[in-house]
Coordinates of C-alpha atoms in Angstrom, one line a residue:
Chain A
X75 CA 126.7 90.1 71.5
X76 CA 128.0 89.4 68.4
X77 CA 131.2 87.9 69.4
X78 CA 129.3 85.5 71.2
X79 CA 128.0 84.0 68.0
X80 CA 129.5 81.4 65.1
X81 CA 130.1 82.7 61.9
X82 CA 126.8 80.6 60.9
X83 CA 124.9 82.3 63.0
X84 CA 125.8 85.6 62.0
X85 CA 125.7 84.7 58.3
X86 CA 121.9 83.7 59.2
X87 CA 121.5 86.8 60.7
X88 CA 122.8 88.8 57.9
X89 CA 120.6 86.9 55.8
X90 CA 117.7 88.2 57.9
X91 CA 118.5 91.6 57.1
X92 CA 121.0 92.4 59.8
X93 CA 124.0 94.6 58.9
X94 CA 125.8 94.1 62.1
X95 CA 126.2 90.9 61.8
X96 CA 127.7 91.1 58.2
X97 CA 130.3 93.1 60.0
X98 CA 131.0 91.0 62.6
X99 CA 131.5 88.2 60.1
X100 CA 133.2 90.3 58.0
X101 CA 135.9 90.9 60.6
X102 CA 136.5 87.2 61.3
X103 CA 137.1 86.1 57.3
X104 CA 138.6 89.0 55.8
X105 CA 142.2 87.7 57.5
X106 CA 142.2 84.5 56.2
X107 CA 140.4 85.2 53.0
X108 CA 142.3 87.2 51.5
X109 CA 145.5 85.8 52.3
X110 CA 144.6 82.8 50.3
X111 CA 143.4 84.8 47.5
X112 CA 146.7 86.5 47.8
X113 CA 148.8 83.3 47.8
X114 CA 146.6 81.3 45.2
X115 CA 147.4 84.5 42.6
X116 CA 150.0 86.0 43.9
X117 CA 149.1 89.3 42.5
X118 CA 147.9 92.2 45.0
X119 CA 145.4 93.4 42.2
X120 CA 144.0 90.4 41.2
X121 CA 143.9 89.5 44.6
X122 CA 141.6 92.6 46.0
X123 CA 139.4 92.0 42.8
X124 CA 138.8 88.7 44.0
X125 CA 138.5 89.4 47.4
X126 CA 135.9 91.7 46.7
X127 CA 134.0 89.6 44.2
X128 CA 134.1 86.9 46.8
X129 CA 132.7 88.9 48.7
X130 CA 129.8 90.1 46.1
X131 CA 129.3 86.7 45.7
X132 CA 128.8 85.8 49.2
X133 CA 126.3 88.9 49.5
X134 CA 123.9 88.0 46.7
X135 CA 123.7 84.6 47.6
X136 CA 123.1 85.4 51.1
X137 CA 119.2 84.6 50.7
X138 CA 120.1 80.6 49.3
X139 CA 122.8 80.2 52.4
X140 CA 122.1 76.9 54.7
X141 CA 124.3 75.9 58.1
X142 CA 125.0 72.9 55.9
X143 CA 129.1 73.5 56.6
X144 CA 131.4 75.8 57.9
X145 CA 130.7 78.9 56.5
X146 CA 134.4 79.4 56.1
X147 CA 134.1 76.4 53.9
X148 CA 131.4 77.7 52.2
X149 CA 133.0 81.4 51.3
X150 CA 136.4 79.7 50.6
X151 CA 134.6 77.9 47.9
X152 CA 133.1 80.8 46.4
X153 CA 137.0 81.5 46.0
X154 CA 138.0 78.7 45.1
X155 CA 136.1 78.7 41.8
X156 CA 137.2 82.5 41.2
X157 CA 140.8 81.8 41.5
X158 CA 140.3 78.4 38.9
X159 CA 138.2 81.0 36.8
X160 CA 141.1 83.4 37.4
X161 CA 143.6 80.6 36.3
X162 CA 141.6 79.9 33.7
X163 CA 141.6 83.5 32.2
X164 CA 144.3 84.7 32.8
X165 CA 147.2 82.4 33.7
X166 CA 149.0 79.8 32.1
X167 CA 150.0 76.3 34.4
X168 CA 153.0 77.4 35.1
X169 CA 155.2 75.2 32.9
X170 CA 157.8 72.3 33.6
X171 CA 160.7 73.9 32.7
X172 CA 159.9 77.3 35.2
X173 CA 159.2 75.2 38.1
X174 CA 162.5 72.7 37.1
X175 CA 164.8 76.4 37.5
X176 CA 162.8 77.1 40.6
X177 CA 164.2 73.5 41.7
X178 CA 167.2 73.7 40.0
X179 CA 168.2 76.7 41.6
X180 CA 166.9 75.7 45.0
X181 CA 169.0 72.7 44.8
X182 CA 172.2 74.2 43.5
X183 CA 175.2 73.8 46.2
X184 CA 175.4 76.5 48.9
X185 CA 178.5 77.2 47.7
X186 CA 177.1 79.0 44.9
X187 CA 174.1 79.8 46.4
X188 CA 174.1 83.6 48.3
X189 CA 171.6 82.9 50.4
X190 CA 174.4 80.1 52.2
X191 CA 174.3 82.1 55.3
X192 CA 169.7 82.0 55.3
X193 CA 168.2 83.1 58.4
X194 CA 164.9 82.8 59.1
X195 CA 164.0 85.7 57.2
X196 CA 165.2 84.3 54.3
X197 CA 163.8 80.9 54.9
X198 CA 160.2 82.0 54.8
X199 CA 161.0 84.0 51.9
X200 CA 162.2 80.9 50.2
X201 CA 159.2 79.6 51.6
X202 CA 157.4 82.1 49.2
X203 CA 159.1 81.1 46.6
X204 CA 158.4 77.3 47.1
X205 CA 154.7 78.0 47.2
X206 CA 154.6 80.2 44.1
X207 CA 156.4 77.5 42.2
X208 CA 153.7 74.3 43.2
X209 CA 151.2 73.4 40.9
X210 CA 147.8 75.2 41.7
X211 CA 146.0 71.9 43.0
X212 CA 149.0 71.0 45.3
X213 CA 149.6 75.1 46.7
X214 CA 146.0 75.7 47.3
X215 CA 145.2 71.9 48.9
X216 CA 148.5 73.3 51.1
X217 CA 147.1 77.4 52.0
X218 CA 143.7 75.7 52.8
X219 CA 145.7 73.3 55.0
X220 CA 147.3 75.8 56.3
X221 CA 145.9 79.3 56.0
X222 CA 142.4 78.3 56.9
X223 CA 143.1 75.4 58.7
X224 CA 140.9 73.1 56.9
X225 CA 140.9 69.7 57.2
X226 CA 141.0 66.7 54.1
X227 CA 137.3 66.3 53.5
X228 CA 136.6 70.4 54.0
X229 CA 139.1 70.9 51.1
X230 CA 137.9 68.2 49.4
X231 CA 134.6 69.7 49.6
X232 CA 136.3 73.1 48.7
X233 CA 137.9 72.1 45.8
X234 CA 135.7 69.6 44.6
X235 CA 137.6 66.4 44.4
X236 CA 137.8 63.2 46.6
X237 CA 139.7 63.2 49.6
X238 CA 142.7 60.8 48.5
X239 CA 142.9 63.7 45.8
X240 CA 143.3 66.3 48.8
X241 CA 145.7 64.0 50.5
X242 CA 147.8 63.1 47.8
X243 CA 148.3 66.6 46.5
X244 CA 149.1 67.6 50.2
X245 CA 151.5 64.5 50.1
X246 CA 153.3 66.0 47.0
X247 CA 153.1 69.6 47.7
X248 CA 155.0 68.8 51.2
X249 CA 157.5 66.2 49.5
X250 CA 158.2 68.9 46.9
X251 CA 159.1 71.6 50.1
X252 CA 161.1 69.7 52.4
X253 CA 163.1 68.3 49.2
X254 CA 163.9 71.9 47.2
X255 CA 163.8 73.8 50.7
X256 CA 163.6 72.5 54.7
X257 CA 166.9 70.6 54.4
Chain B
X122 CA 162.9 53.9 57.4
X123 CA 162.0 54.8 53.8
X124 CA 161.4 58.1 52.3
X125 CA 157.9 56.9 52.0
X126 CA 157.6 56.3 55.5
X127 CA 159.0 59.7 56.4
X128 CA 157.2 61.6 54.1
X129 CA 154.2 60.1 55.5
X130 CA 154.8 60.9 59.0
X131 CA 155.2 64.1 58.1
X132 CA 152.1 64.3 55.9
X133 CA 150.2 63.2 59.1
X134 CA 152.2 65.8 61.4
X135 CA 151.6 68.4 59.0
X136 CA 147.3 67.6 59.2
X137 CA 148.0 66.9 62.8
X138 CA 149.9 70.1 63.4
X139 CA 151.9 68.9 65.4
X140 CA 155.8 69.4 65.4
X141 CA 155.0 70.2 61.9
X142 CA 157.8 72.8 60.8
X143 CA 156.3 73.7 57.6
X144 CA 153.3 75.4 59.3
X145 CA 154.9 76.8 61.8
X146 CA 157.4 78.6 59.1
X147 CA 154.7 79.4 57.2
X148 CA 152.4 81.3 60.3
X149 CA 155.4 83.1 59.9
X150 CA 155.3 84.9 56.8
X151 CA 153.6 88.0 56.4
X152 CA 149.7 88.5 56.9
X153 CA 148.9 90.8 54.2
X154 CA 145.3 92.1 54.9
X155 CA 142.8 93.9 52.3
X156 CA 143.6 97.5 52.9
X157 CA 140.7 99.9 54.3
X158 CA 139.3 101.0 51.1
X159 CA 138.8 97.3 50.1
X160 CA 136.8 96.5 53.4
X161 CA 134.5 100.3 52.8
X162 CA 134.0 98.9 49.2
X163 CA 133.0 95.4 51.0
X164 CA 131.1 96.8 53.8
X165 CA 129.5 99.3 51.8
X166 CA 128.3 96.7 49.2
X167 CA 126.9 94.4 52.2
X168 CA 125.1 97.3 53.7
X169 CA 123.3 98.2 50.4
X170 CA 121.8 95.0 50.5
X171 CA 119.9 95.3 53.2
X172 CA 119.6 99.2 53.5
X173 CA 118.0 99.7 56.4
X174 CA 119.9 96.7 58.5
X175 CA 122.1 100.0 59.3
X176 CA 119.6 102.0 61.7
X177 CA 119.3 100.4 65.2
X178 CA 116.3 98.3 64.8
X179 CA 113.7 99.5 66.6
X180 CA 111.1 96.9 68.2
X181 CA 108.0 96.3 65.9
X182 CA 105.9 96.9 68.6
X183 CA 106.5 100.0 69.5
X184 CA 104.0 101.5 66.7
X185 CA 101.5 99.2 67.4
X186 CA 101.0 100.3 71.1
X187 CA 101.3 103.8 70.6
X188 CA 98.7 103.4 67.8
X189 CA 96.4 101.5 70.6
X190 CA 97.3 103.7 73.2
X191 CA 95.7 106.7 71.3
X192 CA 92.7 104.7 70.5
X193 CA 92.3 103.9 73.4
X194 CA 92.4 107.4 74.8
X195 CA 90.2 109.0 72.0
X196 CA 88.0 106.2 73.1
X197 CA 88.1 107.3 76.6
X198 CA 87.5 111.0 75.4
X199 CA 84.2 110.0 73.4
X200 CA 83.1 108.0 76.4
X201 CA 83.5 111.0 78.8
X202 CA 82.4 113.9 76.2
X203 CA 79.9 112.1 74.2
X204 CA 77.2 111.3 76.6
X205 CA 77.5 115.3 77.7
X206 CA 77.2 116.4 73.8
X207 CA 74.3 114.0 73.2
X208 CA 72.6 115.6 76.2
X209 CA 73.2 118.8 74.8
X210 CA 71.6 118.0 71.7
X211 CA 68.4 116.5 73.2
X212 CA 68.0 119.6 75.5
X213 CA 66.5 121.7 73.1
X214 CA 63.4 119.6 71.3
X215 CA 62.8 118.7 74.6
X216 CA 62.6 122.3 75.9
X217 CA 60.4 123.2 72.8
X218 CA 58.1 120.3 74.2
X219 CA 58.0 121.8 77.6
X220 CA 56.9 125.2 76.3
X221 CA 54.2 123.8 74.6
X222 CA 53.6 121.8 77.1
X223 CA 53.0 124.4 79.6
X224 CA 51.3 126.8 77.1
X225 CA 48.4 124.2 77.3
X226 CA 48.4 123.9 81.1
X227 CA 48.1 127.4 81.1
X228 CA 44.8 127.3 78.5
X229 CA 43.5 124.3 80.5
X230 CA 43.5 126.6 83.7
X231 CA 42.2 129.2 82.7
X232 CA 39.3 128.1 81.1
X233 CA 38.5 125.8 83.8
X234 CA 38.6 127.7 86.7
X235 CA 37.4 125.7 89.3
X236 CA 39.9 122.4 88.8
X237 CA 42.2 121.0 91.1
X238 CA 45.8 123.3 92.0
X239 CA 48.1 123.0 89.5
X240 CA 51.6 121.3 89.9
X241 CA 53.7 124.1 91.9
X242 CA 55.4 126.3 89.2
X243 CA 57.9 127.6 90.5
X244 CA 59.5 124.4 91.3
X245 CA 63.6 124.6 91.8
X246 CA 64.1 122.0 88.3
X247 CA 61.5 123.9 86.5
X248 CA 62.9 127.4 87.8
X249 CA 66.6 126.1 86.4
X250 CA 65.9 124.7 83.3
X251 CA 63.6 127.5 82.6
X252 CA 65.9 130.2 83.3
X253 CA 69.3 128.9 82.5
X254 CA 69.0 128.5 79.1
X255 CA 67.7 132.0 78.7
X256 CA 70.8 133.3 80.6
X257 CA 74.1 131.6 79.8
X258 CA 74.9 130.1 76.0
X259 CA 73.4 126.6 74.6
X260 CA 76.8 125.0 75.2
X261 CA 76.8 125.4 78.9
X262 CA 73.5 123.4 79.0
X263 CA 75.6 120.4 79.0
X264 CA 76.9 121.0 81.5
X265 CA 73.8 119.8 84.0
X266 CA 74.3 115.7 84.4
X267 CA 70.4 115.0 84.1
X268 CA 68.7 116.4 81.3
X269 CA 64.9 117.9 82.2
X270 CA 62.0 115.8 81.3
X271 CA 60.0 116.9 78.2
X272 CA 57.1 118.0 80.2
X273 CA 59.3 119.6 82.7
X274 CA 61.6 122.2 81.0
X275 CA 60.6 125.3 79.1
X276 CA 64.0 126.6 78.9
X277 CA 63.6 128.8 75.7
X278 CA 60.5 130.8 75.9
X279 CA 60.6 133.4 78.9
X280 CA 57.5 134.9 78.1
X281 CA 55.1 131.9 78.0
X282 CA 56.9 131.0 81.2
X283 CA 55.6 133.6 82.9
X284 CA 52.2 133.7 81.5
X285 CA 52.1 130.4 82.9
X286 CA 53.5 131.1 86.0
X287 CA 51.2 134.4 86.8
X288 CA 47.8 132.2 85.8
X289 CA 49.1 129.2 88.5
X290 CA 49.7 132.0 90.9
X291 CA 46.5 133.6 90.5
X292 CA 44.9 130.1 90.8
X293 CA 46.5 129.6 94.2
X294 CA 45.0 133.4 95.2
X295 CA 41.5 132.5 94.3
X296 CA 41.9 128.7 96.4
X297 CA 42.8 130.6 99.5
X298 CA 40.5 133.9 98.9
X299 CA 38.0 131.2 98.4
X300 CA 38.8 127.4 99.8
X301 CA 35.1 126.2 99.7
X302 CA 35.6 126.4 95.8
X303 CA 38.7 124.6 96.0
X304 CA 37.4 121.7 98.4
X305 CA 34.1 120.8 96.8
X306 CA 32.6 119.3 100.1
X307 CA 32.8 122.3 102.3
X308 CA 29.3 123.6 102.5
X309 CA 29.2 127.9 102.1
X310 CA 29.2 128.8 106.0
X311 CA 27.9 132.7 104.6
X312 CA 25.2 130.6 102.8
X313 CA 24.0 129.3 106.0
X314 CA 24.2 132.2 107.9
X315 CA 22.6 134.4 105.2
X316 CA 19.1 133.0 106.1
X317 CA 19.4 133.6 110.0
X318 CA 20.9 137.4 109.8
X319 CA 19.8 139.3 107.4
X320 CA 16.5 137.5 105.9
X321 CA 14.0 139.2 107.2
X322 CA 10.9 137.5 105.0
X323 CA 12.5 134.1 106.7
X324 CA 11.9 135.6 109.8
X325 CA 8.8 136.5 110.2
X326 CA 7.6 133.1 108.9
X327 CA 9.7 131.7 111.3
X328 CA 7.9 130.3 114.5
X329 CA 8.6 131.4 118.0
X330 CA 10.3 128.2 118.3
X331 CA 12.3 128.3 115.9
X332 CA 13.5 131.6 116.9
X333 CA 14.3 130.7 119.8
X334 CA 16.5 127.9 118.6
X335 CA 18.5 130.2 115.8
X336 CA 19.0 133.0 119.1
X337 CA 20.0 130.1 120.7
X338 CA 22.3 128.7 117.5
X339 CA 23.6 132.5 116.8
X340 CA 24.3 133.1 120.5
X341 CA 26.2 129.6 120.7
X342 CA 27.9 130.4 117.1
X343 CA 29.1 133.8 118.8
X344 CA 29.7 133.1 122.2
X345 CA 31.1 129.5 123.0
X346 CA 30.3 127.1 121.0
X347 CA 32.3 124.1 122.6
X348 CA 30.2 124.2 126.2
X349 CA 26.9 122.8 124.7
X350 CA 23.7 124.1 126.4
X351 CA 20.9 122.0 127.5
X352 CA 18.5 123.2 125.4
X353 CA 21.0 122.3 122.9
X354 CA 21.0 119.2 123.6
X355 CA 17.5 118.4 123.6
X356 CA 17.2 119.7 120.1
X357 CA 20.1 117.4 118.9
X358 CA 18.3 114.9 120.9
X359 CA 14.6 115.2 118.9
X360 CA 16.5 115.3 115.5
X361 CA 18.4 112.2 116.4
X362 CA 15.2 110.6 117.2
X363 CA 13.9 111.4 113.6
X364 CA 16.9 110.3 112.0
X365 CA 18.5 107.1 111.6
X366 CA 20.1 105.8 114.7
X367 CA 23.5 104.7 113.5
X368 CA 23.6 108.2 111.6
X369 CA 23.0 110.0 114.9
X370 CA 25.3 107.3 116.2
X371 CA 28.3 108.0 113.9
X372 CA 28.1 111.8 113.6
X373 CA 29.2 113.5 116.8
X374 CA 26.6 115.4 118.6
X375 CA 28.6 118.5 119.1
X376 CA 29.1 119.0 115.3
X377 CA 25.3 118.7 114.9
X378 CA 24.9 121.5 116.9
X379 CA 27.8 123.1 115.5
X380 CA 26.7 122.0 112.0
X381 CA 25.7 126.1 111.0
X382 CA 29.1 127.3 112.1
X383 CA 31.6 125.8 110.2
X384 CA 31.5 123.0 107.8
X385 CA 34.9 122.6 107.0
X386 CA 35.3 121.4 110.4
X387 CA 32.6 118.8 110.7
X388 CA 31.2 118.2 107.8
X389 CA 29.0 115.0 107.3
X390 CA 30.6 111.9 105.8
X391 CA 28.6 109.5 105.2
X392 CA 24.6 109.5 103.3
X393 CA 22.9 109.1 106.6
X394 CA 24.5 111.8 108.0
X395 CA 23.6 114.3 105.2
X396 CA 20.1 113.2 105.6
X397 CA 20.2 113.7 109.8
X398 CA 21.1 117.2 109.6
X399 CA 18.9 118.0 106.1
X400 CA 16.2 116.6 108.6
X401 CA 17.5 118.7 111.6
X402 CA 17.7 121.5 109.5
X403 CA 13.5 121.0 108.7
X404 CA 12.8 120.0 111.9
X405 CA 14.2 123.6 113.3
X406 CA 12.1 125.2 110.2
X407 CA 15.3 126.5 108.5
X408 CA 14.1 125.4 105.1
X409 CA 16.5 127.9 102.9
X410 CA 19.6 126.3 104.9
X411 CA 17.6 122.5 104.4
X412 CA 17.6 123.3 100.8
X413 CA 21.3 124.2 100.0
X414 CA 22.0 120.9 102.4
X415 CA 19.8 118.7 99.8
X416 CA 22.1 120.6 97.1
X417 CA 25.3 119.5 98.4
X418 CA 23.3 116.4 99.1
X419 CA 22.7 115.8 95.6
X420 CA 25.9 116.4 94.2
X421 CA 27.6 114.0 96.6
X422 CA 25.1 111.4 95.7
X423 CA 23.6 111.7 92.7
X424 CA 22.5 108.8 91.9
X425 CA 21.2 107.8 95.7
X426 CA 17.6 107.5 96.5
X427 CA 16.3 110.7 98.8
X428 CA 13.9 109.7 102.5
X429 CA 10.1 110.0 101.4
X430 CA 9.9 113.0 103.4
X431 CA 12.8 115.2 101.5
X432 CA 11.7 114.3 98.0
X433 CA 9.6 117.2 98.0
X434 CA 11.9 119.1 99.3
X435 CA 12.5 122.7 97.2

């Protein structure tokens, strides 16, 4: 019965005191949650801490919640702000001159490159690579794009900013991909 | 077309998802997943919010009915008990009531002797409610659906019962030894007779014709009484002519001459009739039998106004 509900619905119902319902929703997020917490820090640690306290959060706000959004948008923005705390803390922006030998050595000729003969394996791993070396703004505009399958103004809403700021960070984090990786 | 212009298309084929290759390399990567002891911490935390979200919830109405449901059967319990308990209760004032109740019938009898029969004692409701008590525990009183009257039931007190029983019963044995006692206006048949058998003093005052009317009477009185002689007759017929014609009238002829027998039978009704046959009874010189006659007489009518000729009647 609970399958038949939105994740709104069940969040409601979670609210009113109902447990099963917490699982159900529970089961739906915990996919896509944590995999952009994962990709945002990189980190498994880090990552389960703030998977859980996204989860903490999520709980003790659960009285306050209103259908106002998605409540995927809603949880990923409780995220959101822990992984810019996270940043914040704990990490530095990665600098010009790491993500330049990123670059650099994506762009070096295949000649001296090992990874001439890539399959597909080694293109998503590249892949990997690629994302770890984008700016924060431009890598999580991308996994929210992409991962949670959010569109402009749900990640502007997200991440706070304007939705030529989503879009123009989603223009440079492709541009920066298909130049240092897809050709 | 420009690098611009490409990297727009793409831009829009990436939002669009379509044909974008990007995405579809990336939904290709690995899904990493929170491993189970992160979604018990998760879970667990969720659930300790709202403790007792993990029982099945049971409806909120299920209390409140079963909490009417036994109201309304201790109700129903009081409703069927109660009035039986209540009885139970009032059973035993009222009983005292009865015994004193019948404890003054009882006085009231037997200092009045001649008074009308009492009400039958040995009733079936008196003989229960008097008896049962005596016999089987208080509790069981309840038992009966309709509680005795006051004046009814002396359940408690056996002896007084049967004090009262024995004086109504010896009542009833002196109204049928004696009925004239018990029915004021029968007129003492032995008192009537007494003066024609055995008074000798009467008798030899008596006239020859008068003696011949009480052989007459007596041998009528013994023999047969219903075939009425002539001579009979013509006695009835001279007393009739001395009393008042619509007494003579309304009293029947044959219970003037059967008058000495048996009053219980035909006894005079009415004024005029007492004074026909107080006058027949003077007219056939039975003064003694005239005199008791203008007793009865009196006591039916006091306060009536006696004939001329019977106010010196002693």
């Amino acid at each position: 019965m609970d399958a038949e509900k939105t994740d709104e619905e069940l969040m409601l119902a979670y609210a009113r005191g109902d447990g099963r319902a917490f699982d159900a929703l529970y089961r739906r997020q915990r996919g896509m949650l944590y995999r952009y917490i994962l990709r945002s820090v990189r980190h498994r640690d880090q990552a389960d801490e703030l998977f859980q306290e996204t989860w903490s959060r999520t709980i003790a706000s659960r009285g306050r919640y209103r259908v106002e959004a998605k409540f995927s948008t809603w949880l990923l923005q409780i995220a959101h702000n822990l992984i810019v705390d996270s940043f914040r803390r704990a990490r530095p922006q990665a600098g010009a001159e790491e993500t330049e030998t990123v670059f650099r050595e994506l762009d070096a000729p295949e000649s001296e490159r090992p990874e001439q003969m890539l399959n597909e394996f080694e293109q998503r791993r590249r892949l990997q690579i690629v994302l770890d070396t984008l700016p924060d703004e431009q890598r999580e505009a991308f996994l929210l794009r992409v991962e949670s399958g959010l569109g402009l103004d749900e990640i502007a809403a997200v991440t706070g900013v304007g939705h030529e700021t989503v879009k123009s960070r989603l223009r440079y984090a492709l541009a920066k991909i298909r130049e240092k990786f897809a050709e | 077309m420009s690098s611009n212009e490409k990297l727009e298309r793409e831009l829009d084929s990436f939002l669009d998802e379509k044909d974008s290759r990007i995405a579809v390399l990336y939904r290709k990567l690995p899904k990493p997943e929170p491993d189970a002891k992160l979604d018990a911490a998760v879970v667990a935390m969720a659930h300790r919010a709202v403790p007792t979200s993990t029982s099945p919830r049971q409806p909120r109405w299920l209390p409140a009915i079963g909490a009417a449901a036994v109201i309304a059967l201790a109700a129903g319990v009081a409703f069927l008990i109660g009035p039986q308990i209540w009885q139970s209760r009032a059973i035993m004032p009222a009983a005292m009531q009865g015994v004193s109740a019948a404890k003054n019938v009882v006085n009231v009898h037997t200092q009045n002797e001649p008074s009308p029969p009492p009400p039958p004692a040995a009733s079936p409701t008196v003989e229960s409610t008097a008896t049962l008590p005596a016999q089987v525990p208080a509790g069981m009183a309840a038992k009966f659906e309709t509680a005795p009257p006051a004046g009814e039931a002396a359940p408690m007190s056996t002896p007084n019962i049967d004090r009262n029983a024995a004086a109504t019963q010896e009542l009833q044995k002196a109204e049928n030894a004696t009925p004239q006692l018990a029915s004021p206006t029968a007129f003492p048949e032995r008192a009537l007779r007494k003066p024609i058998m055995d008074s000798t003093e009467s008798r030899q005052t008596m006239s020859a014709k008068s003696q011949a009317a009480q052989a007459n009477a007596a041998s009528d009185a013994t023999s047969a009484p219903e075939s009425p002689s002539p001579q009979t007759a013509e006695q009835v017929a001279r007393s009739a002519a001395k009393a008042p014609r619509a007494a003579l009238r309304s009293y029947p002829s044959t219970a003037v001459r059967q008058w000495n027998r048996s009053w219980s039978t035909n006894e005079p009704q009415t004024r005029e009739q007492w004074i026909a046959v107080i006058q027949h009874l003077l007219n056939e010189d039975r003064h003694d039998d005239a005199v008791q006659a203008l007793a009865e007489f009196k006591k039916r009518f006091p306060d009536d106004e006696l004939p001329p000729d019977l106010r010196d009647l002693k």
